[in-house]
Amino acid sequence: MARIALASSASYVDDPEIKVLSEALAAVGHEVAVEVWDDEAVDWHAYALTVVRSTWDYTDHRDAFVEWARRVPRLRNRAEVIAWNTHKTYLRDLAEAGCPVIPTAWDVTDEQTLVAHADAWRLPVGETEWVVKPAVSAGSRDTARWSDVDDALAHSRSLVEAGRTAMLQPYVASVDAQGETAVLFAGGDYSHAVIKGALLAPGEGVRDDRDSRERITPTTATDDQLDVARQALRAASQALGGGLDLLYARVDLVAGPDGAPQVIELELTEPSLFLPNVDGAAERFAAAITTTVNSLGRV
Ligand SMILES: Nc1ncnc2c1ncn2[C@@H]1O[C@H](COP(=O)(O)OP(=O)(O)O)[C@@H](O)[C@H]1O
Ligand SMILES: [Mg+2]
């Protein structure tokens, strides 16, 4: 039995996943508290383990969030993982390690640069759909799909002018029919996978919400998907010097133009783990938490 904190943002303490995980932890004898990460009154030292969960409002306060993570003892995932993973430039580290990632250009503000990237990616500029999104984001906030290059450029520019890092990617066409596959790991082991339906509709403009939840269907990861997911986790470990000791990980994959998996996102910070969607998933995460608590010792 241990005291465990699940860290949330104030608006998501009632998230269904928090409830399911709390029940699974209570069932194996742990005492669980849901705590708000930026609540100054919380004594994080009182917990044997703090698990980052529904802290989705951090995207407006990333520096404060990373500072908080550094202050909390016995935090999972670890603060250094969170510092690296809350900015999507981590995708560069994955690509540099040879992991297949959706082609991405950063801070594009003029047409010439966009055309140069399109040429390098062998994409006809006029017939391509684009995604523009900020490098610090969750739940598709400030993300959009554009068929007009000028719209894509205007969006990218507006992010850059607001002092943010803008990402430009080709819209991966397979997402419309096949969605993306989230591959979930508990304590380093593959646990389960789900398919998430497409989120960005053509012509919808910039999104500002995280509450329009995707359609979720349980699935089994293919060997190819597992290979790429594990490659992404190895690349993360390499980028951070090893010893990450990940309690949870989610690797989101899409089928690239040749059908092979590409990483769209590696979520080591506050991923939805889709515990209510898959039988046994919450119990597996509770078991991984118990293993972590035992390895840390009691308080
Ligand atoms: N290049 C892309 N091609 C197709 N769909 C995309 C692309 N980038 C983002 N999306 C869609 O937008 C959603 C949010 O983007 P994502 O990169 O996962 O950021 P986050 O989930 O952190 O907001 C994805 O789940 C997917 O539906
Ligand atoms: Mg995502």
Tab-separated table of C-alpha atoms and ligand atoms in Angstrom:
chain	number	residue	atom	x	y	z
A	1	MET	CA	0.000	0.000	0.000
A	2	ALA	CA	1.300	3.431	-0.896
A	3	ARG	CA	0.010	6.984	-1.180
A	4	ILE	CA	-0.134	7.934	-4.825
A	5	ALA	CA	-0.974	11.309	-6.363
A	6	LEU	CA	-2.486	11.584	-9.817
A	7	ALA	CA	-1.671	15.068	-11.123
A	8	SER	CA	-4.424	16.833	-13.061
A	9	SER	CA	-5.390	20.303	-14.146
A	10	ALA	CA	-8.225	21.906	-12.188
A	11	SER	CA	-10.729	21.412	-15.006
A	12	TYR	CA	-10.036	17.708	-15.505
A	13	VAL	CA	-10.028	16.193	-12.005
A	14	ASP	CA	-13.184	14.298	-13.005
A	15	ASP	CA	-11.703	12.869	-16.200
A	16	PRO	CA	-13.099	9.347	-16.756
A	17	GLU	CA	-9.595	7.947	-17.077
A	18	ILE	CA	-8.606	9.351	-13.662
A	19	LYS	CA	-11.599	7.535	-12.169
A	20	VAL	CA	-10.795	4.192	-13.813
A	21	LEU	CA	-7.121	4.376	-12.804
A	22	SER	CA	-8.002	5.430	-9.227
A	23	GLU	CA	-10.294	2.413	-8.915
A	24	ALA	CA	-7.662	0.018	-10.263
A	25	LEU	CA	-5.083	1.432	-7.830
A	26	ALA	CA	-7.489	1.257	-4.891
A	27	ALA	CA	-8.298	-2.358	-5.819
A	28	VAL	CA	-4.646	-3.309	-5.235
A	29	GLY	CA	-4.550	-1.442	-1.929
A	30	HIS	CA	-3.121	1.982	-2.793
A	31	GLU	CA	-4.427	5.235	-1.391
A	32	VAL	CA	-5.026	7.635	-4.272
A	33	ALA	CA	-5.403	11.419	-4.306
A	34	VAL	CA	-6.154	13.512	-7.379
A	35	GLU	CA	-4.125	16.707	-7.018
A	36	VAL	CA	-4.048	19.846	-9.165
A	37	TRP	CA	-0.488	20.372	-10.411
A	38	ASP	CA	-0.422	24.165	-9.900
A	39	ASP	CA	-2.170	24.131	-6.529
A	40	GLU	CA	0.450	25.671	-4.198
A	41	ALA	CA	-1.065	23.969	-1.159
A	42	VAL	CA	-0.212	20.419	-2.239
A	43	ASP	CA	2.589	18.680	-0.326
A	44	TRP	CA	4.059	16.495	-3.066
A	45	HIS	CA	6.594	15.080	-0.620
A	46	ALA	CA	3.764	13.234	1.095
A	47	TYR	CA	3.366	10.865	-1.843
A	48	ALA	CA	5.326	7.727	-2.647
A	49	LEU	CA	4.736	8.500	-6.313
A	50	THR	CA	3.163	11.299	-8.346
A	51	VAL	CA	1.888	10.285	-11.771
A	52	VAL	CA	1.308	13.024	-14.363
A	53	ARG	CA	-2.159	12.549	-15.851
A	54	SER	CA	-4.765	15.073	-17.034
A	55	THR	CA	-2.555	18.192	-16.765
A	56	TRP	CA	-3.720	19.410	-20.156
A	57	ASP	CA	-3.712	23.123	-19.324
A	58	TYR	CA	0.097	23.107	-19.113
A	59	THR	CA	0.341	24.138	-22.763
A	60	ASP	CA	-0.368	27.762	-21.749
A	61	HIS	CA	2.209	27.572	-18.944
A	62	ARG	CA	4.886	25.224	-20.174
A	63	ASP	CA	7.796	26.803	-18.267
A	64	ALA	CA	5.882	26.740	-14.982
A	65	PHE	CA	4.890	23.151	-15.656
A	66	VAL	CA	8.446	21.995	-16.310
A	67	GLU	CA	9.606	23.869	-13.178
A	68	TRP	CA	6.862	22.151	-11.207
A	69	ALA	CA	7.970	18.766	-12.564
A	70	ARG	CA	11.537	19.461	-11.412
A	71	ARG	CA	10.297	20.276	-7.897
A	72	VAL	CA	8.157	17.168	-7.387
A	73	PRO	CA	10.020	14.205	-5.890
A	74	ARG	CA	9.299	10.715	-7.257
A	75	LEU	CA	7.526	11.994	-10.349
A	76	ARG	CA	6.694	9.837	-13.365
A	77	ASN	CA	7.368	10.339	-16.064
A	78	ARG	CA	10.536	12.066	-14.886
A	79	ALA	CA	11.009	15.843	-15.111
A	80	GLU	CA	13.761	15.582	-17.741
A	81	VAL	CA	11.434	13.513	-19.904
A	82	ILE	CA	8.706	16.131	-19.506
A	83	ALA	CA	11.067	19.020	-20.311
A	84	TRP	CA	12.049	17.288	-23.570
A	85	ASN	CA	8.642	15.930	-24.524
A	86	THR	CA	6.508	19.064	-24.032
A	87	HIS	CA	8.071	20.707	-27.097
A	88	LYS	CA	7.567	18.896	-30.389
A	89	THR	CA	11.088	19.667	-31.562
A	90	TYR	CA	11.684	16.252	-29.964
A	91	LEU	CA	10.504	14.933	-33.365
A	92	ARG	CA	13.840	16.133	-34.761
A	93	ASP	CA	15.690	13.927	-32.287
A	94	LEU	CA	13.591	10.960	-33.377
A	95	ALA	CA	14.223	11.683	-37.060
A	96	GLU	CA	17.952	12.129	-36.445
A	97	ALA	CA	18.018	8.717	-34.778
A	98	GLY	CA	16.532	7.223	-37.962
A	99	CYS	CA	12.962	6.874	-36.717
A	100	PRO	CA	10.294	7.499	-39.408
A	101	VAL	CA	8.490	10.738	-38.569
A	102	ILE	CA	5.939	12.790	-40.575
A	103	PRO	CA	7.991	15.298	-42.628
A	104	THR	CA	8.052	18.534	-40.644
A	105	ALA	CA	9.260	22.066	-41.331
A	106	TRP	CA	9.647	24.634	-38.571
A	107	ASP	CA	8.752	28.319	-38.446
A	108	VAL	CA	7.985	28.655	-42.150
A	109	THR	CA	6.929	32.246	-42.889
A	110	ASP	CA	7.479	32.671	-46.637
A	111	GLU	CA	6.355	30.874	-49.745
A	112	GLN	CA	9.856	30.241	-51.041
A	113	THR	CA	10.758	28.220	-47.962
A	114	LEU	CA	7.507	26.293	-48.136
A	115	VAL	CA	8.109	25.442	-51.799
A	116	ALA	CA	11.660	24.304	-51.011
A	117	HIS	CA	10.310	21.907	-48.364
A	118	ALA	CA	7.578	20.653	-50.682
A	119	ASP	CA	10.220	19.969	-53.347
A	120	ALA	CA	12.382	18.096	-50.856
A	121	TRP	CA	9.349	16.023	-49.867
A	122	ARG	CA	8.431	15.542	-53.555
A	123	LEU	CA	4.989	17.075	-53.077
A	124	PRO	CA	3.200	19.216	-55.671
A	125	VAL	CA	2.507	22.464	-53.790
A	126	GLY	CA	-0.872	23.204	-55.375
A	127	GLU	CA	-2.318	19.722	-54.812
A	128	THR	CA	-1.109	19.167	-51.280
A	129	GLU	CA	-3.049	19.658	-48.073
A	130	TRP	CA	-1.075	21.058	-45.152
A	131	VAL	CA	-1.255	20.890	-41.391
A	132	VAL	CA	-0.041	23.819	-39.337
A	133	LYS	CA	0.247	23.446	-35.573
A	134	PRO	CA	2.201	24.881	-32.639
A	135	ALA	CA	5.121	22.898	-31.189
A	136	VAL	CA	3.630	23.194	-27.698
A	137	SER	CA	0.097	21.883	-27.847
A	138	ALA	CA	-2.298	19.169	-26.809
A	139	GLY	CA	-5.714	18.145	-28.006
A	140	SER	CA	-5.340	19.780	-31.448
A	141	ARG	CA	-5.392	23.308	-30.039
A	142	ASP	CA	-4.455	25.970	-32.588
A	143	THR	CA	-4.079	23.232	-35.195
A	144	ALA	CA	-5.540	23.385	-38.711
A	145	ARG	CA	-5.676	21.615	-42.042
A	146	TRP	CA	-5.353	23.824	-45.141
A	147	SER	CA	-5.633	23.178	-48.851
A	148	ASP	CA	-4.524	26.701	-49.766
A	149	VAL	CA	-0.818	27.470	-49.358
A	150	ASP	CA	-1.559	31.091	-48.485
A	151	ASP	CA	-3.824	30.013	-45.623
A	152	ALA	CA	-1.170	27.613	-44.350
A	153	LEU	CA	1.480	30.341	-44.530
A	154	ALA	CA	-0.754	32.902	-42.805
A	155	HIS	CA	-1.418	30.446	-39.950
A	156	SER	CA	2.254	29.551	-39.593
A	157	ARG	CA	3.205	33.248	-39.613
A	158	SER	CA	0.625	34.095	-36.977
A	159	LEU	CA	2.061	31.442	-34.647
A	160	VAL	CA	5.610	32.697	-35.215
A	161	GLU	CA	4.529	36.320	-34.671
A	162	ALA	CA	2.965	35.271	-31.369
A	163	GLY	CA	6.406	34.009	-30.308
A	164	ARG	CA	5.521	30.343	-30.761
A	165	THR	CA	7.250	27.605	-32.749
A	166	ALA	CA	5.174	26.673	-35.807
A	167	MET	CA	5.162	23.265	-37.452
A	168	LEU	CA	4.213	22.647	-41.078
A	169	GLN	CA	3.499	19.112	-42.284
A	170	PRO	CA	1.794	17.536	-45.263
A	171	TYR	CA	-1.668	16.291	-44.283
A	172	VAL	CA	-1.275	12.498	-44.166
A	173	ALA	CA	-4.148	11.329	-46.365
A	174	SER	CA	-4.497	7.874	-44.785
A	175	VAL	CA	-5.691	9.517	-41.540
A	176	ASP	CA	-9.113	10.252	-43.065
A	177	ALA	CA	-9.891	6.581	-43.712
A	178	GLN	CA	-7.663	4.776	-41.187
A	179	GLY	CA	-7.185	7.296	-38.392
A	180	GLU	CA	-4.023	7.093	-36.305
A	181	THR	CA	-2.954	4.196	-34.102
A	182	ALA	CA	-1.946	4.901	-30.516
A	183	VAL	CA	0.387	2.242	-29.113
A	184	LEU	CA	0.436	2.209	-25.313
A	185	PHE	CA	3.237	1.004	-23.052
A	186	ALA	CA	2.962	0.379	-19.309
A	187	GLY	CA	6.253	0.191	-17.402
A	188	GLY	CA	8.098	-0.324	-20.701
A	189	ASP	CA	5.909	-3.201	-21.906
A	190	TYR	CA	3.374	-3.046	-24.726
A	191	SER	CA	-0.059	-2.897	-23.116
A	192	HIS	CA	-2.682	-2.126	-25.774
A	193	ALA	CA	-3.487	-0.071	-28.852
A	194	VAL	CA	-6.412	1.954	-30.126
A	195	ILE	CA	-7.337	3.615	-33.386
A	196	LYS	CA	-8.252	7.296	-33.086
A	197	GLY	CA	-10.453	8.757	-35.794
A	198	ALA	CA	-9.386	11.761	-37.873
A	199	LEU	CA	-9.786	15.134	-36.132
A	200	LEU	CA	-9.137	17.799	-38.728
A	201	ALA	CA	-11.878	18.502	-41.245
A	202	PRO	CA	-11.084	20.358	-44.473
A	203	GLY	CA	-12.159	23.979	-44.358
A	204	GLU	CA	-12.769	23.985	-40.617
A	205	GLY	CA	-10.016	26.494	-39.789
A	206	VAL	CA	-8.039	26.722	-36.570
A	207	ARG	CA	-9.199	24.497	-33.715
A	208	ASP	CA	-9.395	25.718	-30.162
A	209	ASP	CA	-10.609	22.785	-28.113
A	210	ARG	CA	-9.484	19.538	-26.644
A	211	ASP	CA	-12.925	18.264	-25.761
A	212	SER	CA	-14.114	17.016	-29.102
A	213	ARG	CA	-12.734	13.576	-28.306
A	214	GLU	CA	-11.760	11.350	-31.168
A	215	ARG	CA	-13.654	8.185	-31.990
A	216	ILE	CA	-11.715	5.389	-30.280
A	217	THR	CA	-11.610	1.734	-31.364
A	218	PRO	CA	-9.454	-0.874	-29.611
A	219	THR	CA	-7.039	-2.663	-31.929
A	220	THR	CA	-3.906	-4.798	-31.843
A	221	ALA	CA	-0.664	-3.159	-32.916
A	222	THR	CA	0.940	-4.813	-35.932
A	223	ASP	CA	4.568	-5.962	-35.806
A	224	ASP	CA	5.546	-2.999	-38.025
A	225	GLN	CA	3.793	-0.569	-35.691
A	226	LEU	CA	5.428	-2.142	-32.634
A	227	ASP	CA	8.847	-1.951	-34.296
A	228	VAL	CA	8.477	1.763	-35.048
A	229	ALA	CA	6.985	2.473	-31.607
A	230	ARG	CA	9.933	0.763	-29.911
A	231	GLN	CA	12.343	2.565	-32.207
A	232	ALA	CA	10.811	5.881	-31.081
A	233	LEU	CA	11.252	4.913	-27.425
A	234	ARG	CA	14.884	3.930	-28.025
A	235	ALA	CA	15.480	7.237	-29.827
A	236	ALA	CA	13.978	9.122	-26.853
A	237	SER	CA	16.227	7.255	-24.476
A	238	GLN	CA	19.238	8.012	-26.665
A	239	ALA	CA	18.328	11.723	-26.892
A	240	LEU	CA	18.060	11.953	-23.108
A	241	GLY	CA	21.117	9.916	-22.199
A	242	GLY	CA	19.296	6.753	-21.083
A	243	GLY	CA	17.773	5.715	-17.757
A	244	LEU	CA	14.346	7.171	-18.528
A	245	ASP	CA	12.532	4.453	-16.668
A	246	LEU	CA	9.232	5.347	-18.377
A	247	LEU	CA	6.097	4.500	-16.413
A	248	TYR	CA	3.875	5.174	-19.420
A	249	ALA	CA	4.367	5.942	-23.084
A	250	ARG	CA	2.103	6.438	-26.052
A	251	VAL	CA	3.377	6.373	-29.600
A	252	ASP	CA	0.908	7.729	-32.167
A	253	LEU	CA	1.450	6.361	-35.656
A	254	VAL	CA	-0.034	7.072	-39.055
A	255	ALA	CA	0.383	5.148	-42.301
A	256	GLY	CA	2.728	7.135	-44.547
A	257	PRO	CA	2.424	7.328	-48.344
A	258	ASP	CA	3.895	3.812	-48.768
A	259	GLY	CA	1.745	2.412	-45.947
A	260	ALA	CA	4.658	2.111	-43.500
A	261	PRO	CA	4.125	3.632	-40.016
A	262	GLN	CA	5.336	7.155	-39.319
A	263	VAL	CA	5.380	8.811	-35.898
A	264	ILE	CA	2.975	11.732	-35.564
A	265	GLU	CA	3.496	12.148	-31.837
A	266	LEU	CA	5.414	10.529	-28.972
A	267	GLU	CA	3.516	11.252	-25.789
A	268	LEU	CA	5.568	10.839	-22.622
A	269	THR	CA	3.997	13.703	-20.662
A	270	GLU	CA	0.221	13.521	-20.131
A	271	PRO	CA	-1.193	11.135	-22.711
A	272	SER	CA	-4.713	9.837	-22.591
A	273	LEU	CA	-3.974	6.158	-22.075
A	274	PHE	CA	-7.422	4.983	-23.186
A	275	LEU	CA	-7.775	2.927	-20.027
A	276	PRO	CA	-11.600	2.955	-20.074
A	277	ASN	CA	-11.588	1.682	-23.664
A	278	VAL	CA	-9.656	-1.567	-23.290
A	279	ASP	CA	-10.289	-4.393	-20.813
A	280	GLY	CA	-7.398	-4.977	-18.436
A	281	ALA	CA	-5.508	-1.805	-19.412
A	282	ALA	CA	-6.150	0.013	-16.106
A	283	GLU	CA	-5.049	-3.067	-14.157
A	284	ARG	CA	-1.826	-3.284	-16.166
A	285	PHE	CA	-1.077	0.378	-15.455
A	286	ALA	CA	-1.856	-0.105	-11.777
A	287	ALA	CA	0.602	-3.032	-11.744
A	288	ALA	CA	3.279	-0.891	-13.445
A	289	ILE	CA	2.688	1.814	-10.820
A	290	THR	CA	3.109	-0.735	-8.025
A	291	THR	CA	6.398	-1.889	-9.563
A	292	THR	CA	7.618	1.728	-9.736
A	293	VAL	CA	6.553	2.424	-6.148
A	294	ASN	CA	8.353	-0.704	-4.941
A	295	SER	CA	11.505	0.301	-6.792
A	296	LEU	CA	11.436	3.764	-5.172
A	297	GLY	CA	10.827	2.612	-1.600
A	298	ARG	CA	8.107	3.803	0.739
A	299	VAL	CA	7.730	7.215	2.334
B	1	LIG	N1	0.317	15.768	-40.611
B	1	LIG	C1	-0.904	15.379	-40.248
B	1	LIG	N2	-1.668	14.639	-41.090
B	1	LIG	C2	-2.925	14.253	-40.746
B	1	LIG	N3	-3.513	14.585	-39.577
B	1	LIG	C3	-2.791	15.327	-38.700
B	1	LIG	C4	-1.460	15.758	-38.985
B	1	LIG	N4	-1.007	16.469	-37.925
B	1	LIG	C5	-2.021	16.495	-37.031
B	1	LIG	N5	-3.093	15.825	-37.496
B	1	LIG	C6	-4.389	15.662	-36.823
B	1	LIG	O1	-4.454	16.593	-35.758
B	1	LIG	C7	-4.502	15.936	-34.494
B	1	LIG	C8	-3.649	16.681	-33.474
B	1	LIG	O2	-2.291	16.756	-33.886
B	1	LIG	P1	-1.113	16.135	-33.015
B	1	LIG	O3	0.143	16.279	-33.798
B	1	LIG	O4	-1.469	14.769	-32.575
B	1	LIG	O5	-1.028	17.147	-31.794
B	1	LIG	P2	-1.738	17.189	-30.355
B	1	LIG	O6	-2.487	15.880	-30.171
B	1	LIG	O7	-0.595	17.306	-29.393
B	1	LIG	O8	-2.602	18.392	-30.400
B	1	LIG	C9	-4.025	14.509	-34.779
B	1	LIG	O9	-4.600	13.617	-33.860
B	1	LIG	C10	-4.527	14.276	-36.203
B	1	LIG	O10	-5.900	13.915	-36.225
B	2	MG	MG	-2.127	13.949	-30.802
